[in-house]
Amino acid sequence: MDDSSAETVLSVSANSIRITDVTQDGDVLTFAITSQKLNSSAGVCVFRTYEDFDWLQQSFFSQENVPGLQGIIFPPLPSKAFPLQSSTQAKALKQLGFLALGQNWQSYCKALEFYLQQAATHPSLCKCKALDGFLTNSESPGKQRGKKGIFNRLSQAVEEMRKESHKDVDNFFQNERNKNTNLAASSKLATEKLLDVVMTEQKLALACGHFSTSLHLCVNQDDAAAVAFSKVCLKLSDIIEAVKRNFEKVASNNLSTLGLGLDLESRYQEAEKEMLFRRTCKLIELETVKKSTEKAKPHKREVMEAFQKAVEKEFSLISSVAKQEIERFQASRVNVLRSFLIGWCEQQLDTAKECAQLYSQHLEAFKNMYSK
Amino acid sequence: MFLSRLSPRGTQAMSGSCGRNPPPFPDNEDLEAELDARVLDSDEEENEGEDIFTGARSKPTTPTSAPDEGDIFSEEGSYIRSNVHHTTNGLHSDEELDLFTEATVELTLTNTTSQGRREIIGPTASACNTTHVPNSVLKPSIVTKTMEELEEEESGDQFELNVAVTNPEKIGDGMTAYMSYKVSTQTTLPMFANKTFTVRRRFSDFLGLYEKMSAKNSLLGCIIPPAPQKSVVGMTKVKVGKEDSSSAEFVEKRRAALERYLQRVVAHPSLLQDPDVREFLERDELPRAVNTQTLSGPGLLKMINRASDAVNKMTIKINESDNWFESKLQEVENEEQLLRRLHAAVDSLVNHRKELCSSTAVFSKSVAMLGSVEENSALSRALSQLAEVEDKMEQLHQQQAFSDFFILAELLADYVRLLGAVRCCFEQRMKVWQRLQEAQITLQKKREAEAKLLWANKPEKLQQAKDDINEWESKVSQYERDFERVTCTVRKEVLRFEKEKARDFKQHIVKYLESLLHTQHRLVKCWEAFLPEAKAIA
């Protein structure tokens, strides 16, 4: 499963990939993935766990015979989700951000869905046999741990921080690295701050619920004045209930559109950062080799020069793949953000209009009730 | 969309001395509509035919304000009499009348003096049992009215007296500084020298007024609205000259509380008649009120609690033929607890909304930053627009938090304290009863003493004994009248209070709903403005 033949093509339509269901058994989440076969109208449905996704990602990393593999911006896989109990919620929020919220893992499933779609539409990755198998094999890839990827998650060791700021030889890439640094930081921040807003909205909904319930305790039928007062309290309770539902809806809209979008953007910027870092590391390797070659003793020089040429070739392949990837990424991310922003605005607008309508009805009803 | 920040009581001048103004609300454009909408009536639908989604005018909303200096009378100053149901709720027509209890001479709730006072809550329960009780003295000014006459009065002048508290100004410096407030009255009542007049008062003056009213025999049994609470922390900040939003908020909160306090006072038929109240409104310089420490806030409550403890310890119970008083007191106590709980819930709501303001502001900044590093120009522009939208929403949340607070939280807090004042009345009645009991006991002793003297045949001391008896007989009958009077007053006051409370709450809920609706409409506009920006991204 590690060798990817250049002729392999994905047998399902990338746009049809959906995660339709998720079930939880103890600590393990199982996702149902459906897609449409390309050459027939048949649908395929498979069941996968997070381990399977992780295996897929590793398979991408460890492909052989893909020139300039390191220049690919790999679609980011969300962190592993684990069931939320109160003790783990803070941790989950920290690790998963928006994806931890929402009902029944909806956002998380959406994120996994994007991941698969991005992989399936990627010019190189779609040819990876592992992807086709992942999407169509009824058997799960199992706990196979093939070759470990040639690179793991970017760790922030001090030495690597130093490497990250290594000056580039190419303006295009230097600019891109600068831009990426800024965007990655800003989008991460924006995502976190939106998450704060959503948490506060949820708290507000709870407070409204509490208030609304307390108002019910004011019901007292002792005499006419008490009855009148009770009616007023119950009416207020209804209103506060409406306020509560509004907050819930607003929070859920934020979550499922802009929140998801910012989260995706932020993780993609990280993915780009990793790619750029890999290239920078290769650059540093090349420069180091060049220096060694210059200093090499004559009897070793030929070997070194051959080695240097190989590294040069690798580097230039990576750079050219990277360039294409960057251009592709720049084009698509704007579209992705655009559609999230529009979706968000439309949903919030609808919710706001509905809510205004509801308040208006309450107001009319209230005034009518008392305008005797 | 420029949201102008105006104080709820209209004077923009206020912003001068207080730093940032925390206000509820409306835009400039809404104010004209509001000025006319002083009456919270059901036909306030001057939507002016505009579509709520595109129209420039939104519905008039919350605590209205007058933008011009001249007119400072807010909606709240004008109590609207709703068409009151003349029910006899609460006055059970009972029947076993012990002469000493059940003193239900029915004093109507409509005191019509020749001066044509203003009726606030129209006459309720005028048809109470008019049992004849000996020795009761009817106040000369009280006349029992027929339903028709009462209704006729109601339809008369609605706004006989409006009062507003505005323009807080800091006088002096350092720790001796204090806030002075403008108290403006507008009235058609002949008992005042002018139709409109203004005085300046400081906080201790308001407390002093409360002190005077609580001590009056003529107001025994009346529910005296409690004065607003003292706050050492709040005032110190102001004195020290801290010009930040929290001290501005404090001043506004206090100003609004003082206004509500005065409005409740003048809404009370008996209190309005009181010379001290009139003096407070009219007189240019008031002598400094002293000893107001004990009478505000915690001090007052302590007094009330002490009194009720003392009363509870007494094993004397009023021998009542119906348990109206007992059960009503229980109701009042229960309700006080409920309202406290509600107040805590609203408080939490207000705090969370403020949290939402700040997290929205922070998010807005982060989006602005994202927009500034974004190279795609359309996306960058959209993100900047988004940051602005979020800023506007922060303002909306802020306004709504103020509505939550001033409309709901303060209402609940006021009523918790008012219910405390109601309990006070019950206690006053209890004390009057005790005084009557003690006098009766003393009278009995005097009679026994006389009998002993007769038996012992000591004629020289007999005259003294007879004098004593006469003295105590007249005291007993005076105290009986007092008790009847206070019983009647308390009953009447409680009914009036309950009606007022229901009406007050209704009014406030309408206001609250209007504020919610107003905010919501604004929000819709924000989103509508942003949508084309989002779609323009290419």
Coordinates of N, CA, C and O in Angstrom, one line a residue, chain A residues 17-115:
Chain A
I17 N -18.0 12.9 -1.3 CA -17.6 12.3 -0.1 C -18.3 13.0 1.1 O -18.2 14.2 1.3
R18 N -18.9 12.2 1.9 CA -19.7 12.7 3.1 C -19.4 11.9 4.3 O -19.3 10.6 4.2
I19 N -19.4 12.5 5.4 CA -19.5 11.7 6.6 C -20.9 11.8 7.1 O -21.4 12.9 7.5
T20 N -21.6 10.7 7.1 CA -23.0 10.8 7.3 C -23.4 10.4 8.7 O -24.5 10.7 9.2
D21 N -22.5 9.8 9.5 CA -22.9 9.4 10.8 C -21.7 9.2 11.7 O -20.6 8.9 11.2
V22 N -22.0 9.3 12.9 CA -20.9 9.0 13.9 C -21.5 8.3 15.1 O -22.5 8.6 15.6
T23 N -20.9 7.2 15.5 CA -21.3 6.5 16.6 C -20.2 6.4 17.7 O -19.0 6.3 17.3
Q24 N -20.7 6.3 18.9 CA -19.7 6.3 20.0 C -19.8 5.1 20.8 O -20.9 4.7 21.2
D25 N -18.7 4.4 20.9 CA -18.7 3.2 21.8 C -17.6 3.3 22.8 O -16.4 3.1 22.5
G26 N -18.0 3.7 24.0 CA -16.9 3.9 25.0 C -16.1 5.1 24.6 O -16.6 6.2 24.3
D27 N -14.8 4.9 24.4 CA -14.0 6.0 24.0 C -13.8 6.1 22.5 O -13.1 7.1 22.0
V28 N -14.3 5.2 21.8 CA -14.0 5.1 20.3 C -15.2 5.7 19.5 O -16.3 5.3 19.7
L29 N -14.8 6.6 18.6 CA -15.8 7.1 17.7 C -15.6 6.4 16.3 O -14.5 6.3 15.8
T30 N -16.7 6.0 15.7 CA -16.7 5.4 14.4 C -17.5 6.3 13.4 O -18.6 6.6 13.7
F31 N -16.8 6.6 12.3 CA -17.4 7.5 11.3 C -17.9 6.7 10.1 O -17.2 5.8 9.6
A32 N -19.1 7.0 9.6 CA -19.6 6.4 8.4 C -19.3 7.3 7.3 O -19.7 8.5 7.3
I33 N -18.6 6.8 6.3 CA -18.2 7.7 5.2 C -18.8 7.1 3.9 O -18.7 6.0 3.5
T34 N -19.6 8.0 3.2 CA -20.2 7.6 2.0 C -19.7 8.4 0.8 O -19.2 9.5 1.0
S35 N -19.7 7.7 -0.3 CA -19.2 8.4 -1.5 C -19.9 7.8 -2.7 O -20.5 6.7 -2.6
Q36 N -19.8 8.4 -3.9 CA -20.4 8.0 -5.1 C -19.4 7.4 -6.0 O -18.4 8.1 -6.3
K37 N -19.6 6.3 -6.5 CA -18.6 5.7 -7.5 C -18.7 6.5 -8.8 O -19.7 7.0 -9.2
L38 N -17.5 6.7 -9.4 CA -17.4 7.5 -10.6 C -18.1 6.9 -11.8 O -18.7 7.6 -12.6
N39 N -17.9 5.6 -12.0 CA -18.3 5.0 -13.2 C -19.7 4.3 -13.1 O -20.1 3.7 -14.0
S40 N -20.3 4.5 -12.0 CA -21.6 3.9 -11.9 C -22.4 4.8 -10.9 O -21.9 5.7 -10.3
S41 N -23.7 4.4 -10.7 CA -24.4 5.2 -9.8 C -24.4 4.6 -8.4 O -25.2 5.0 -7.5
A42 N -23.5 3.7 -8.2 CA -23.5 3.0 -6.9 C -22.9 3.9 -5.9 O -22.0 4.7 -6.2
G43 N -23.3 3.7 -4.7 CA -22.7 4.5 -3.6 C -21.9 3.5 -2.8 O -22.1 2.3 -2.8
V44 N -20.9 4.0 -2.1 CA -20.1 3.2 -1.2 C -20.2 3.8 0.2 O -20.3 5.0 0.4
C45 N -20.2 2.9 1.2 CA -20.2 3.3 2.6 C -19.2 2.5 3.3 O -19.2 1.3 3.3
V46 N -18.4 3.2 4.0 CA -17.4 2.4 4.9 C -17.4 3.0 6.3 O -17.9 4.1 6.5
F47 N -16.8 2.3 7.2 CA -16.7 2.8 8.6 C -15.3 2.9 9.0 O -14.5 1.9 8.8
R48 N -15.0 4.0 9.6 CA -13.6 4.2 9.9 C -13.5 4.9 11.3 O -14.3 5.6 11.7
T49 N -12.4 4.6 12.0 CA -12.1 5.2 13.3 C -11.0 6.2 13.0 O -10.4 6.3 12.0
Y50 N -10.7 7.0 14.1 CA -9.6 8.0 14.0 C -8.3 7.3 13.6 O -7.5 7.9 12.8
E51 N -8.0 6.2 14.1 CA -6.8 5.5 13.8 C -6.6 5.3 12.3 O -5.5 5.4 11.8
D52 N -7.7 5.0 11.7 CA -7.7 4.8 10.2 C -7.3 6.1 9.5 O -6.6 6.1 8.6
F53 N -7.9 7.2 10.0 CA -7.5 8.5 9.4 C -6.1 8.8 9.6 O -5.4 9.3 8.7
D54 N -5.6 8.5 10.8 CA -4.2 8.7 11.0 C -3.3 7.9 10.1 O -2.3 8.4 9.6
W55 N -3.7 6.7 9.9 CA -3.0 5.8 9.0 C -2.9 6.4 7.6 O -1.9 6.4 7.0
L56 N -4.1 6.9 7.2 CA -4.2 7.5 5.9 C -3.2 8.7 5.8 O -2.4 8.8 4.8
Q57 N -3.2 9.5 6.8 CA -2.3 10.7 6.7 C -0.8 10.2 6.7 O 0.0 10.8 5.9
Q58 N -0.5 9.2 7.5 CA 0.9 8.7 7.4 C 1.2 8.1 6.1 O 2.3 8.3 5.6
S59 N 0.2 7.5 5.5 CA 0.4 6.9 4.1 C 0.8 8.0 3.1 O 1.6 7.9 2.3
F60 N 0.1 9.2 3.3 CA 0.4 10.3 2.4 C 1.8 10.7 2.6 O 2.6 11.0 1.6
F61 N 2.2 10.8 3.8 CA 3.6 11.3 4.1 C 4.6 10.4 3.6 O 5.7 10.8 3.3
S62 N 4.3 9.1 3.6 CA 5.3 8.1 3.3 C 5.3 7.6 1.9 O 5.9 6.6 1.6
Q63 N 4.6 8.3 1.0 CA 4.6 7.8 -0.4 C 6.0 7.9 -1.0 O 6.8 8.8 -0.7
E64 N 6.3 6.9 -1.9 CA 7.5 6.9 -2.5 C 7.3 7.2 -4.0 O 6.2 7.2 -4.5
N65 N 8.4 7.6 -4.6 CA 8.3 7.9 -6.1 C 7.4 9.1 -6.4 O 6.8 9.2 -7.4
V66 N 7.2 10.0 -5.4 CA 6.5 11.2 -5.7 C 7.5 12.3 -5.7 O 8.1 12.6 -4.6
P67 N 7.8 12.9 -6.8 CA 8.9 13.9 -6.8 C 8.4 15.1 -6.0 O 7.3 15.6 -6.1
G68 N 9.4 15.6 -5.2 CA 9.1 16.9 -4.5 C 8.0 16.7 -3.5 O 7.2 17.6 -3.2
L69 N 7.9 15.5 -2.9 CA 6.8 15.2 -2.0 C 6.8 16.2 -0.8 O 5.7 16.6 -0.4
Q70 N 8.0 16.6 -0.4 CA 8.0 17.5 0.7 C 7.5 18.9 0.4 O 7.2 19.7 1.3
G71 N 7.3 19.2 -0.9 CA 6.7 20.5 -1.2 C 5.2 20.5 -1.2 O 4.6 21.5 -1.4
I72 N 4.6 19.4 -0.9 CA 3.1 19.4 -0.9 C 2.6 19.9 0.4 O 3.1 19.7 1.5
I73 N 1.6 20.7 0.3 CA 0.8 21.2 1.5 C -0.2 20.1 1.8 O -1.2 20.0 1.1
F74 N 0.1 19.3 2.8 CA -0.8 18.2 3.1 C -2.1 18.8 3.8 O -2.0 19.5 4.8
P75 N -3.2 18.3 3.4 CA -4.4 18.7 4.1 C -4.3 18.4 5.6 O -3.9 17.3 5.9
P76 N -4.6 19.3 6.4 CA -4.4 19.1 7.9 C -5.5 18.2 8.4 O -6.7 18.3 8.2
L77 N -5.1 17.2 9.2 CA -6.0 16.3 9.9 C -6.3 16.8 11.3 O -5.3 17.1 12.0
P78 N -7.5 17.0 11.7 CA -7.8 17.4 13.0 C -7.2 16.5 14.0 O -7.0 15.3 13.8
S79 N -7.0 17.0 15.2 CA -6.5 16.1 16.3 C -7.5 15.1 16.7 O -8.7 15.2 16.4
K80 N -7.1 14.1 17.4 CA -8.0 13.1 17.8 C -9.1 13.6 18.7 O -8.8 14.4 19.6
A81 N -10.3 13.2 18.5 CA -11.4 13.6 19.4 C -11.5 12.5 20.5 O -11.4 11.4 20.2
F82 N -11.9 13.0 21.6 CA -12.2 12.0 22.6 C -13.5 12.5 23.3 O -13.8 13.6 23.4
P83 N -14.2 11.5 23.9 CA -15.5 11.8 24.4 C -15.4 12.9 25.5 O -14.4 12.8 26.3
L84 N -16.3 13.7 25.5 CA -16.3 14.8 26.5 C -17.0 14.5 27.8 O -18.2 14.3 27.8
Q85 N -16.2 14.4 28.8 CA -16.8 14.4 30.1 C -16.4 15.7 30.7 O -15.5 16.4 30.2
S86 N -17.0 16.1 31.8 CA -16.7 17.4 32.3 C -15.2 17.6 32.7 O -14.6 18.6 32.5
S87 N -14.6 16.5 33.0 CA -13.2 16.6 33.4 C -12.3 16.8 32.2 O -11.2 17.4 32.3
T88 N -12.8 16.3 31.1 CA -11.9 16.5 29.9 C -12.3 17.6 29.0 O -11.6 17.9 28.0
Q89 N -13.3 18.4 29.4 CA -13.8 19.4 28.5 C -12.8 20.5 28.2 O -12.6 20.9 27.1
A90 N -12.2 20.9 29.3 CA -11.2 22.0 29.1 C -10.1 21.6 28.1 O -9.7 22.3 27.3
K91 N -9.7 20.4 28.4 CA -8.6 19.8 27.5 C -9.0 19.7 26.1 O -8.3 20.1 25.2
A92 N -10.2 19.2 25.9 CA -10.8 19.0 24.6 C -10.8 20.4 23.8 O -10.5 20.5 22.7
L93 N -11.3 21.4 24.6 CA -11.4 22.7 24.0 C -10.1 23.2 23.6 O -9.9 23.8 22.5
K94 N -9.1 23.0 24.4 CA -7.8 23.5 24.1 C -7.2 22.8 22.9 O -6.6 23.5 22.0
Q95 N -7.5 21.5 22.8 CA -6.9 20.8 21.7 C -7.6 21.0 20.4 O -7.1 21.1 19.3
L96 N -9.0 20.9 20.5 CA -9.8 20.9 19.3 C -10.5 22.2 19.0 O -11.0 22.4 17.9
G97 N -10.5 23.1 19.9 CA -11.2 24.4 19.7 C -12.6 24.1 19.3 O -13.4 23.4 19.9
F98 N -13.0 24.7 18.2 CA -14.4 24.7 17.7 C -14.9 23.3 17.5 O -16.1 23.0 17.6
L99 N -13.9 22.4 17.1 CA -14.4 21.1 16.7 C -14.9 20.3 17.9 O -15.7 19.3 17.7
A100 N -14.6 20.8 19.1 CA -15.1 20.0 20.2 C -16.5 20.4 20.6 O -17.2 19.7 21.3
L101 N -17.0 21.6 20.1 CA -18.3 22.0 20.4 C -19.4 21.5 19.5 O -19.1 20.9 18.5
G102 N -20.5 21.9 19.8 CA -21.6 21.5 18.9 C -22.2 20.2 19.3 O -21.5 19.4 20.0
Q103 N -23.3 19.9 18.7 CA -23.9 18.6 19.1 C -23.5 17.4 18.3 O -23.3 17.5 17.1
N104 N -23.2 16.4 19.0 CA -23.0 15.1 18.3 C -21.8 15.2 17.3 O -21.9 14.6 16.2
W105 N -20.8 15.9 17.7 CA -19.6 16.0 16.9 C -19.8 16.5 15.5 O -19.1 16.2 14.5
Q106 N -20.9 17.3 15.3 CA -21.2 17.8 13.9 C -20.0 18.5 13.3 O -19.6 18.2 12.1
S107 N -19.4 19.4 14.0 CA -18.3 20.2 13.4 C -17.1 19.3 13.2 O -16.4 19.5 12.2
Y108 N -16.9 18.4 14.1 CA -15.7 17.5 13.9 C -15.9 16.7 12.7 O -14.9 16.5 11.9
C109 N -17.0 16.2 12.5 CA -17.3 15.3 11.3 C -17.1 16.2 10.0 O -16.6 15.7 9.0
K110 N -17.6 17.4 10.1 CA -17.5 18.3 8.9 C -16.0 18.5 8.6 O -15.6 18.5 7.5
A111 N -15.2 18.7 9.7 CA -13.8 18.9 9.5 C -13.1 17.7 8.8 O -12.3 17.8 7.9
L112 N -13.5 16.5 9.3 CA -13.0 15.3 8.7 C -13.4 15.2 7.2 O -12.6 14.7 6.4
E113 N -14.6 15.6 7.0 CA -15.1 15.5 5.6 C -14.3 16.4 4.7 O -13.9 16.0 3.6
F114 N -14.0 17.6 5.2 CA -13.2 18.5 4.4 C -11.9 17.9 4.1 O -11.3 18.0 3.0
Y115 N -11.3 17.3 5.1 CA -10.0 16.7 5.0 C -10.0 15.7 3.8 O -9.1 15.7 2.9

